[in-house]
Amino acid sequence: MGIEGRLMIDLRHSGDGTGRIAITSSRPLGLARAFVGRSADEAVLMLPMLFNVCAMAQGAAAAQACERALGIESDKTTDAVRRVLVLAETLREHLIRTVLDWPRFLGFEAGQSEMLAVMRPYEKLRRSLDPERRVLAIGGRARFDPASVLEAIEVLAQLVEAIIFGESLDAWRTRQSAEALTDWSEECATPSQRLVRTVLNRGWAEAGRATTQFLPHIEDGDLSALLLGDSAATFVAEPTWGGRPHETSALSRQADTALVRDVARMSGGNGLLTRIAARLVEVGCLPGVMRGLVEGVFRNEAGQPPTPAARERCGRGLAQVEAARGRLVHGVAIEDGIVRRYEVLAPTEWNFHADGAAAHGLAEIAGRQQDAREIADLFVTAVDPCVGYELRVH
């Protein structure tokens, strides 16, 4: 069982109408160091069990980092399958939050039948992609039946249409403006539509609006120097780039899409509605991205040579993987097949940095006289769908 810890978030409303927040964490940040002295194969096998949130992303990052440290080349099919596994996990996490959290925010009981409806096709897809459970091993090679994988993706796509959008994905993708999102929400047939309608009706669209810096692409070598350097513990606990904390989330990934841009324009920035819109856009595109990767393996990439192992220097490897909650980074140093150093940088530490995007957004919410708890609850899960937290409003 994983040991993820929790965030403790305190919101205080001041008499002058401003808000203050404090975020403390019980998240254990050095767990991966427990693998020092173990074989690389053992570390990759055990690490997803230790970090059970986003386990597929953790496993993919661990395998890739260790392969790079060992100079092992991965083939394009395996790379694609690992990516599809992570995307499927991302979709699962978004769907689970939708069927569990969003009804709760609206005052409804979360349905267990909807939860099962999410897990069954996800598990079928995972088994179809990796029947031998070897893809996430060091040097693993993918062997799967594309027809069964595409069938499982189609079932997930139909589920997304039914429980998220209440319409086909083709119809949803035509909604590229704030006005179109508003029109869609008026149907109130799904929890997603009802939530957007509630946010609009209660004047919450701008809640949590704050300036944020999205995490840019960082070269592996530059990031490795920080993650495996002498100040790694400080960097992992309070990461910054260029002297500033950055955000890595569904919003950072979808900020340039037409719908998210227009909602941000309409609501004046990266507030609550913009973040919900980004989550919806991501959910709507994931089945198609997964389908394209699977089809591409056999249409264009079959028989291609392995992907050269990217090595920062002998014995060191780094992997960056976009997980449901944001960019996950693993760094490892291996000598004679034994792990000598292992560090993990989770996206939560970027997003909930004391001076980061969530902190500034929650401070704006704390300054509100009404509905602060309800808005803050929704805001936290909109930033990070997987984080454990306790919210206290004073």
Tab-separated table of C-alpha atoms in Angstrom:
chain	number	residue	atom	x	y	z
A	1	MET	CA	0.000	0.000	0.000
A	2	GLY	CA	1.345	3.420	-0.928
A	3	ILE	CA	2.234	6.062	1.634
A	4	GLU	CA	1.299	9.357	0.032
A	5	GLY	CA	0.741	11.685	3.004
A	6	ARG	CA	-1.574	14.689	2.949
A	7	LEU	CA	-1.653	18.430	2.574
A	8	MET	CA	-3.065	20.520	5.404
A	9	ILE	CA	-4.600	23.694	3.977
A	10	ASP	CA	-5.681	26.518	6.304
A	11	LEU	CA	-7.737	29.435	4.945
A	12	ARG	CA	-8.227	32.612	6.973
A	13	HIS	CA	-10.508	35.513	6.066
A	14	SER	CA	-9.232	38.844	7.347
A	15	GLY	CA	-11.415	41.713	8.448
A	16	ASP	CA	-10.156	43.898	5.608
A	17	GLY	CA	-11.551	41.487	3.010
A	18	THR	CA	-8.259	39.826	2.156
A	19	GLY	CA	-7.392	36.190	2.660
A	20	ARG	CA	-4.388	34.315	3.969
A	21	ILE	CA	-3.547	30.676	3.551
A	22	ALA	CA	-1.007	28.232	4.915
A	23	ILE	CA	-0.117	24.907	3.321
A	24	THR	CA	1.770	22.283	5.299
A	25	SER	CA	2.532	18.791	4.145
A	26	SER	CA	2.988	15.351	5.644
A	27	ARG	CA	3.967	13.980	2.232
A	28	PRO	CA	7.120	11.830	2.636
A	29	LEU	CA	9.454	13.189	-0.029
A	30	GLY	CA	12.402	10.815	0.317
A	31	LEU	CA	10.672	7.452	0.013
A	32	ALA	CA	12.489	6.462	-3.170
A	33	ARG	CA	15.794	6.650	-1.308
A	34	ALA	CA	14.744	3.373	0.314
A	35	PHE	CA	15.771	1.686	-2.931
A	36	VAL	CA	19.419	2.665	-2.539
A	37	GLY	CA	21.412	-0.557	-2.315
A	38	ARG	CA	18.819	-2.608	-4.191
A	39	SER	CA	19.091	-3.807	-7.737
A	40	ALA	CA	17.638	-1.600	-10.444
A	41	ASP	CA	15.209	-4.373	-11.438
A	42	GLU	CA	13.951	-4.655	-7.866
A	43	ALA	CA	13.512	-0.896	-7.545
A	44	VAL	CA	11.462	-0.681	-10.748
A	45	LEU	CA	9.272	-3.587	-9.642
A	46	MET	CA	8.593	-2.208	-6.155
A	47	LEU	CA	8.377	1.531	-6.764
A	48	PRO	CA	4.820	1.620	-8.245
A	49	MET	CA	3.597	-0.308	-5.198
A	50	LEU	CA	5.144	2.264	-2.871
A	51	PHE	CA	3.721	5.187	-4.850
A	52	ASN	CA	0.260	3.801	-5.576
A	53	VAL	CA	-1.148	7.142	-6.785
A	54	CYS	CA	-0.491	7.335	-10.542
A	55	ALA	CA	1.188	3.929	-10.333
A	56	MET	CA	1.427	3.534	-14.128
A	57	ALA	CA	3.143	6.887	-14.474
A	58	GLN	CA	5.487	5.987	-11.612
A	59	GLY	CA	6.304	2.647	-13.224
A	60	ALA	CA	6.893	4.158	-16.663
A	61	ALA	CA	9.151	6.872	-15.227
A	62	ALA	CA	11.112	4.346	-13.146
A	63	ALA	CA	11.674	1.990	-16.083
A	64	GLN	CA	12.689	4.810	-18.421
A	65	ALA	CA	15.066	6.447	-15.929
A	66	CYS	CA	16.794	3.158	-15.137
A	67	GLU	CA	17.058	2.198	-18.814
A	68	ARG	CA	18.718	5.509	-19.551
A	69	ALA	CA	21.143	5.063	-16.667
A	70	LEU	CA	22.007	1.580	-17.903
A	71	GLY	CA	22.212	2.540	-21.583
A	72	ILE	CA	19.377	0.177	-22.543
A	73	GLU	CA	17.520	1.098	-25.723
A	74	SER	CA	13.720	0.946	-25.839
A	75	ASP	CA	11.784	0.202	-29.024
A	76	LYS	CA	9.100	2.504	-30.377
A	77	THR	CA	6.278	0.038	-29.704
A	78	THR	CA	7.198	-0.208	-26.026
A	79	ASP	CA	7.501	3.575	-25.766
A	80	ALA	CA	4.028	3.965	-27.297
A	81	VAL	CA	2.449	1.330	-25.055
A	82	ARG	CA	3.941	2.909	-21.947
A	83	ARG	CA	2.546	6.246	-23.002
A	84	VAL	CA	-0.910	4.773	-23.638
A	85	LEU	CA	-0.860	3.135	-20.195
A	86	VAL	CA	-0.107	6.510	-18.600
A	87	LEU	CA	-2.774	8.293	-20.672
A	88	ALA	CA	-5.333	5.636	-19.747
A	89	GLU	CA	-4.462	6.111	-16.085
A	90	THR	CA	-4.838	9.882	-16.514
A	91	LEU	CA	-8.270	9.387	-18.045
A	92	ARG	CA	-9.231	7.021	-15.234
A	93	GLU	CA	-8.232	9.556	-12.573
A	94	HIS	CA	-10.197	12.335	-14.276
A	95	LEU	CA	-13.250	10.076	-14.557
A	96	ILE	CA	-13.044	8.904	-10.949
A	97	ARG	CA	-12.911	12.495	-9.696
A	98	THR	CA	-15.932	13.253	-11.865
A	99	VAL	CA	-18.067	10.402	-10.544
A	100	LEU	CA	-16.912	10.646	-6.918
A	101	ASP	CA	-16.096	14.308	-6.183
A	102	TRP	CA	-18.293	16.347	-8.490
A	103	PRO	CA	-21.594	14.813	-7.317
A	104	ARG	CA	-20.457	15.438	-3.725
A	105	PHE	CA	-19.850	19.104	-4.513
A	106	LEU	CA	-23.390	19.239	-5.876
A	107	GLY	CA	-24.926	17.561	-2.823
A	108	PHE	CA	-25.494	14.159	-4.437
A	109	GLU	CA	-24.382	10.679	-3.449
A	110	ALA	CA	-21.542	9.300	-5.544
A	111	GLY	CA	-22.757	6.233	-7.433
A	112	GLN	CA	-20.824	2.980	-7.018
A	113	SER	CA	-22.210	1.776	-10.338
A	114	GLU	CA	-20.522	4.699	-12.100
A	115	MET	CA	-17.259	3.856	-10.328
A	116	LEU	CA	-17.444	0.263	-11.570
A	117	ALA	CA	-18.314	1.538	-15.035
A	118	VAL	CA	-15.004	3.421	-15.032
A	119	MET	CA	-12.808	0.676	-13.604
A	120	ARG	CA	-13.961	-2.232	-15.770
A	121	PRO	CA	-12.985	-0.832	-19.194
A	122	TYR	CA	-9.815	0.679	-17.748
A	123	GLU	CA	-8.700	-2.696	-16.388
A	124	LYS	CA	-9.577	-4.355	-19.696
A	125	LEU	CA	-7.454	-1.816	-21.559
A	126	ARG	CA	-4.546	-2.233	-19.154
A	127	ARG	CA	-4.634	-6.037	-19.510
A	128	SER	CA	-4.943	-5.802	-23.294
A	129	LEU	CA	-1.937	-3.483	-23.528
A	130	ASP	CA	0.313	-5.448	-21.193
A	131	PRO	CA	-0.969	-9.040	-20.847
A	132	GLU	CA	2.366	-10.326	-19.556
A	133	ARG	CA	2.913	-7.404	-17.122
A	134	ARG	CA	6.366	-6.813	-18.599
A	135	VAL	CA	6.091	-3.456	-20.368
A	136	LEU	CA	7.131	-1.488	-17.287
A	137	ALA	CA	10.127	-3.715	-16.541
A	138	ILE	CA	13.648	-2.612	-17.451
A	139	GLY	CA	14.151	-3.600	-21.083
A	140	GLY	CA	10.503	-4.643	-21.334
A	141	ARG	CA	9.047	-5.313	-24.770
A	142	ALA	CA	5.409	-4.794	-25.686
A	143	ARG	CA	3.369	-7.613	-27.214
A	144	PHE	CA	-0.342	-7.040	-27.620
A	145	ASP	CA	-3.322	-7.512	-29.897
A	146	PRO	CA	-4.144	-4.094	-31.372
A	147	ALA	CA	-7.748	-5.052	-32.140
A	148	SER	CA	-8.522	-5.793	-28.494
A	149	VAL	CA	-6.757	-2.603	-27.389
A	150	LEU	CA	-8.700	-0.443	-29.850
A	151	GLU	CA	-11.926	-2.126	-28.735
A	152	ALA	CA	-11.163	-1.270	-25.090
A	153	ILE	CA	-10.366	2.336	-26.011
A	154	GLU	CA	-13.688	2.586	-27.840
A	155	VAL	CA	-15.554	1.376	-24.744
A	156	LEU	CA	-13.806	4.063	-22.692
A	157	ALA	CA	-14.681	6.681	-25.314
A	158	GLN	CA	-18.357	5.702	-25.147
A	159	LEU	CA	-18.203	5.917	-21.350
A	160	VAL	CA	-16.752	9.434	-21.552
A	161	GLU	CA	-19.569	10.441	-23.896
A	162	ALA	CA	-22.219	9.030	-21.561
A	163	ILE	CA	-21.085	10.125	-18.103
A	164	ILE	CA	-19.102	13.303	-18.861
A	165	PHE	CA	-20.449	15.051	-21.925
A	166	GLY	CA	-23.931	13.688	-22.609
A	167	GLU	CA	-23.082	13.871	-26.316
A	168	SER	CA	-20.616	12.445	-28.815
A	169	LEU	CA	-16.961	13.399	-28.577
A	170	ASP	CA	-17.221	14.840	-32.085
A	171	ALA	CA	-20.011	17.149	-30.916
A	172	TRP	CA	-18.074	18.113	-27.776
A	173	ARG	CA	-14.968	19.007	-29.770
A	174	THR	CA	-16.934	21.609	-31.721
A	175	ARG	CA	-17.476	23.558	-28.473
A	176	GLN	CA	-14.546	25.945	-28.603
A	177	SER	CA	-15.856	29.054	-26.857
A	178	ALA	CA	-17.063	30.107	-23.417
A	179	GLU	CA	-20.518	30.652	-24.899
A	180	ALA	CA	-20.551	27.101	-26.258
A	181	LEU	CA	-19.534	25.758	-22.824
A	182	THR	CA	-22.344	27.749	-21.218
A	183	ASP	CA	-24.872	26.392	-23.724
A	184	TRP	CA	-23.637	22.838	-23.118
A	185	SER	CA	-23.992	23.213	-19.344
A	186	GLU	CA	-27.669	24.170	-19.649
A	187	GLU	CA	-28.565	20.566	-20.443
A	188	CYS	CA	-27.699	19.617	-16.816
A	189	ALA	CA	-27.807	15.930	-17.777
A	190	THR	CA	-24.384	14.903	-16.405
A	191	PRO	CA	-22.472	15.831	-13.226
A	192	SER	CA	-20.029	17.796	-15.394
A	193	GLN	CA	-22.780	19.880	-16.948
A	194	ARG	CA	-24.431	20.477	-13.570
A	195	LEU	CA	-21.118	21.502	-12.017
A	196	VAL	CA	-20.335	24.041	-14.737
A	197	ARG	CA	-23.887	25.394	-14.464
A	198	THR	CA	-23.514	25.698	-10.655
A	199	VAL	CA	-20.171	27.517	-10.960
A	200	LEU	CA	-21.708	29.980	-13.418
A	201	ASN	CA	-24.938	30.514	-11.473
A	202	ARG	CA	-23.171	31.099	-8.164
A	203	GLY	CA	-20.631	33.523	-9.562
A	204	TRP	CA	-17.645	31.242	-8.947
A	205	ALA	CA	-16.149	31.331	-12.443
A	206	GLU	CA	-13.370	33.773	-11.454
A	207	ALA	CA	-12.730	32.243	-8.012
A	208	GLY	CA	-9.088	31.392	-7.416
A	209	ARG	CA	-7.921	33.609	-10.240
A	210	ALA	CA	-4.197	34.253	-9.910
A	211	THR	CA	-1.162	34.772	-12.083
A	212	THR	CA	0.620	31.494	-12.720
A	213	GLN	CA	3.768	30.442	-14.537
A	214	PHE	CA	3.435	27.154	-16.401
A	215	LEU	CA	6.365	24.776	-16.136
A	216	PRO	CA	8.293	24.940	-19.427
A	217	HIS	CA	10.218	22.180	-21.127
A	218	ILE	CA	13.427	21.552	-19.177
A	219	GLU	CA	16.311	19.609	-20.658
A	220	ASP	CA	17.044	16.338	-18.887
A	221	GLY	CA	20.617	17.356	-18.122
A	222	ASP	CA	19.567	20.607	-16.469
A	223	LEU	CA	16.927	18.878	-14.379
A	224	SER	CA	19.247	16.008	-13.465
A	225	ALA	CA	21.786	18.477	-12.079
A	226	LEU	CA	19.122	19.724	-9.662
A	227	LEU	CA	17.445	16.425	-8.829
A	228	LEU	CA	20.671	14.477	-8.301
A	229	GLY	CA	22.763	17.365	-7.013
A	230	ASP	CA	23.828	18.298	-3.499
A	231	SER	CA	20.672	20.392	-2.883
A	232	ALA	CA	18.212	17.747	-4.087
A	233	ALA	CA	16.263	17.572	-0.820
A	234	THR	CA	15.517	21.303	-0.923
A	235	PHE	CA	14.640	21.189	-4.626
A	236	VAL	CA	12.253	18.242	-4.201
A	237	ALA	CA	10.489	19.894	-1.244
A	238	GLU	CA	10.129	23.368	-2.812
A	239	PRO	CA	11.017	23.205	-6.501
A	240	THR	CA	11.637	26.353	-8.518
A	241	TRP	CA	12.868	27.032	-12.024
A	242	GLY	CA	14.461	30.350	-12.853
A	243	GLY	CA	13.880	31.369	-9.245
A	244	ARG	CA	10.088	30.858	-9.429
A	245	PRO	CA	7.615	28.077	-8.661
A	246	HIS	CA	5.681	26.857	-11.682
A	247	GLU	CA	2.446	25.020	-12.325
A	248	THR	CA	2.210	21.631	-14.012
A	249	SER	CA	-1.351	20.379	-14.413
A	250	ALA	CA	-4.168	19.721	-16.852
A	251	LEU	CA	-4.414	23.501	-17.196
A	252	SER	CA	-0.770	23.882	-18.169
A	253	ARG	CA	-1.226	21.149	-20.786
A	254	GLN	CA	-4.477	22.527	-22.230
A	255	ALA	CA	-3.974	26.287	-21.776
A	256	ASP	CA	-3.474	26.881	-25.509
A	257	THR	CA	-6.641	25.099	-26.652
A	258	ALA	CA	-9.406	27.284	-28.071
A	259	LEU	CA	-11.987	26.546	-25.364
A	260	VAL	CA	-9.631	27.086	-22.432
A	261	ARG	CA	-8.274	30.311	-23.912
A	262	ASP	CA	-11.764	31.701	-24.393
A	263	VAL	CA	-12.971	30.695	-20.922
A	264	ALA	CA	-9.871	32.372	-19.452
A	265	ARG	CA	-10.668	35.492	-21.467
A	266	MET	CA	-14.299	35.496	-20.358
A	267	SER	CA	-13.546	34.847	-16.675
A	268	GLY	CA	-10.494	37.075	-16.471
A	269	GLY	CA	-7.794	34.466	-15.979
A	270	ASN	CA	-6.964	31.038	-14.633
A	271	GLY	CA	-9.769	30.764	-12.117
A	272	LEU	CA	-12.041	27.878	-11.217
A	273	LEU	CA	-14.049	27.676	-14.439
A	274	THR	CA	-10.911	27.809	-16.583
A	275	ARG	CA	-9.458	24.893	-14.632
A	276	ILE	CA	-12.646	22.847	-14.971
A	277	ALA	CA	-12.712	23.598	-18.697
A	278	ALA	CA	-9.106	22.395	-19.025
A	279	ARG	CA	-10.003	19.126	-17.302
A	280	LEU	CA	-12.965	18.621	-19.635
A	281	VAL	CA	-10.888	19.382	-22.737
A	282	GLU	CA	-8.268	16.855	-21.645
A	283	VAL	CA	-10.843	14.151	-20.986
A	284	GLY	CA	-12.389	14.781	-24.387
A	285	CYS	CA	-9.118	14.378	-26.291
A	286	LEU	CA	-7.542	11.414	-24.464
A	287	PRO	CA	-9.413	8.551	-26.221
A	288	GLY	CA	-8.392	9.931	-29.610
A	289	VAL	CA	-4.760	10.405	-28.570
A	290	MET	CA	-4.590	6.825	-27.279
A	291	ARG	CA	-6.221	5.496	-30.442
A	292	GLY	CA	-3.762	7.411	-32.598
A	293	LEU	CA	-0.756	6.043	-30.714
A	294	VAL	CA	-1.927	2.437	-31.044
A	295	GLU	CA	-2.744	2.803	-34.730
A	296	GLY	CA	0.520	4.638	-35.373
A	297	VAL	CA	2.622	1.808	-33.988
A	298	PHE	CA	1.459	-0.512	-36.750
A	299	ARG	CA	0.892	2.019	-39.500
A	300	ASN	CA	4.181	3.895	-39.370
A	301	GLU	CA	6.509	2.486	-36.743
A	302	ALA	CA	6.544	-1.299	-37.083
A	303	GLY	CA	10.071	-2.474	-37.727
A	304	GLN	CA	11.644	0.832	-36.725
A	305	PRO	CA	14.942	0.626	-34.832
A	306	PRO	CA	14.978	1.060	-31.051
A	307	THR	CA	14.939	4.534	-29.577
A	308	PRO	CA	18.517	5.430	-28.593
A	309	ALA	CA	18.959	5.594	-24.841
A	310	ALA	CA	19.319	9.215	-23.765
A	311	ARG	CA	22.040	9.274	-21.118
A	312	GLU	CA	22.991	12.401	-19.247
A	313	ARG	CA	26.233	10.710	-18.275
A	314	CYS	CA	27.374	7.202	-17.466
A	315	GLY	CA	25.272	5.589	-14.766
A	316	ARG	CA	22.736	8.401	-14.481
A	317	GLY	CA	19.264	8.528	-15.966
A	318	LEU	CA	16.288	10.870	-15.807
A	319	ALA	CA	12.691	10.513	-17.009
A	320	GLN	CA	9.916	13.087	-17.270
A	321	VAL	CA	6.363	11.736	-17.588
A	322	GLU	CA	3.111	13.707	-17.820
A	323	ALA	CA	0.794	12.095	-15.255
A	324	ALA	CA	-2.786	12.987	-14.305
A	325	ARG	CA	-1.605	15.525	-11.738
A	326	GLY	CA	1.221	16.986	-13.830
A	327	ARG	CA	4.843	16.317	-14.740
A	328	LEU	CA	6.449	13.525	-12.749
A	329	VAL	CA	10.256	13.290	-12.682
A	330	HIS	CA	12.450	10.365	-11.660
A	331	GLY	CA	16.227	10.565	-11.393
A	332	VAL	CA	18.515	7.621	-10.652
A	333	ALA	CA	22.209	6.823	-10.372
A	334	ILE	CA	23.164	3.161	-10.893
A	335	GLU	CA	26.526	1.461	-10.424
A	336	ASP	CA	27.144	-2.233	-11.188
A	337	GLY	CA	23.387	-2.759	-11.452
A	338	ILE	CA	22.801	-1.370	-7.939
A	339	VAL	CA	20.878	1.825	-7.213
A	340	ARG	CA	23.174	4.388	-5.575
A	341	ARG	CA	20.773	7.339	-5.728
A	342	TYR	CA	17.044	7.656	-6.414
A	343	GLU	CA	14.978	10.846	-6.332
A	344	VAL	CA	11.362	11.538	-7.288
A	345	LEU	CA	9.918	14.986	-7.916
A	346	ALA	CA	6.120	14.915	-7.844
A	347	PRO	CA	3.960	17.601	-9.511
A	348	THR	CA	2.213	18.269	-6.195
A	349	GLU	CA	5.340	19.971	-4.883
A	350	TRP	CA	5.291	22.369	-7.849
A	351	ASN	CA	1.560	23.079	-7.709
A	352	PHE	CA	1.261	23.476	-3.928
A	353	HIS	CA	4.492	25.372	-3.406
A	354	ALA	CA	4.090	28.012	-0.683
A	355	ASP	CA	4.328	30.724	-3.334
A	356	GLY	CA	2.772	28.727	-6.162
A	357	ALA	CA	-0.394	28.693	-8.237
A	358	ALA	CA	-2.614	26.908	-5.714
A	359	ALA	CA	-1.454	29.083	-2.821
A	360	HIS	CA	-2.278	32.320	-4.664
A	361	GLY	CA	-5.590	30.970	-5.931
A	362	LEU	CA	-6.620	29.766	-2.477
A	363	ALA	CA	-5.649	33.134	-0.951
A	364	GLU	CA	-8.089	34.810	-3.344
A	365	ILE	CA	-10.776	32.339	-2.311
A	366	ALA	CA	-10.018	32.891	1.391
A	367	GLY	CA	-10.730	36.601	0.869
A	368	ARG	CA	-14.330	35.823	-0.086
A	369	GLN	CA	-16.956	36.153	2.605
A	370	GLN	CA	-19.233	33.456	1.229
A	371	ASP	CA	-18.783	29.881	0.012
A	372	ALA	CA	-15.037	29.817	0.720
A	373	ARG	CA	-15.012	26.186	1.849
A	374	GLU	CA	-17.063	24.903	-1.080
A	375	ILE	CA	-15.022	26.827	-3.630
A	376	ALA	CA	-11.669	25.884	-2.081
A	377	ASP	CA	-12.615	22.187	-2.024
A	378	LEU	CA	-13.477	22.289	-5.694
A	379	PHE	CA	-10.417	24.383	-6.543
A	380	VAL	CA	-7.948	21.961	-4.929
A	381	THR	CA	-9.290	18.989	-6.877
A	382	ALA	CA	-9.318	21.085	-10.062
A	383	VAL	CA	-5.581	21.745	-9.584
A	384	ASP	CA	-4.657	18.192	-8.573
A	385	PRO	CA	-7.186	15.341	-8.934
A	386	CYS	CA	-5.109	12.883	-6.893
A	387	VAL	CA	-3.794	14.761	-3.874
A	388	GLY	CA	-4.912	13.883	-0.352
A	389	TYR	CA	-5.684	16.969	1.697
A	390	GLU	CA	-7.546	18.389	4.686
A	391	LEU	CA	-9.109	21.823	4.411
A	392	ARG	CA	-9.721	24.089	7.407
A	393	VAL	CA	-11.472	27.438	7.097
A	394	HIS	CA	-11.043	29.917	9.963
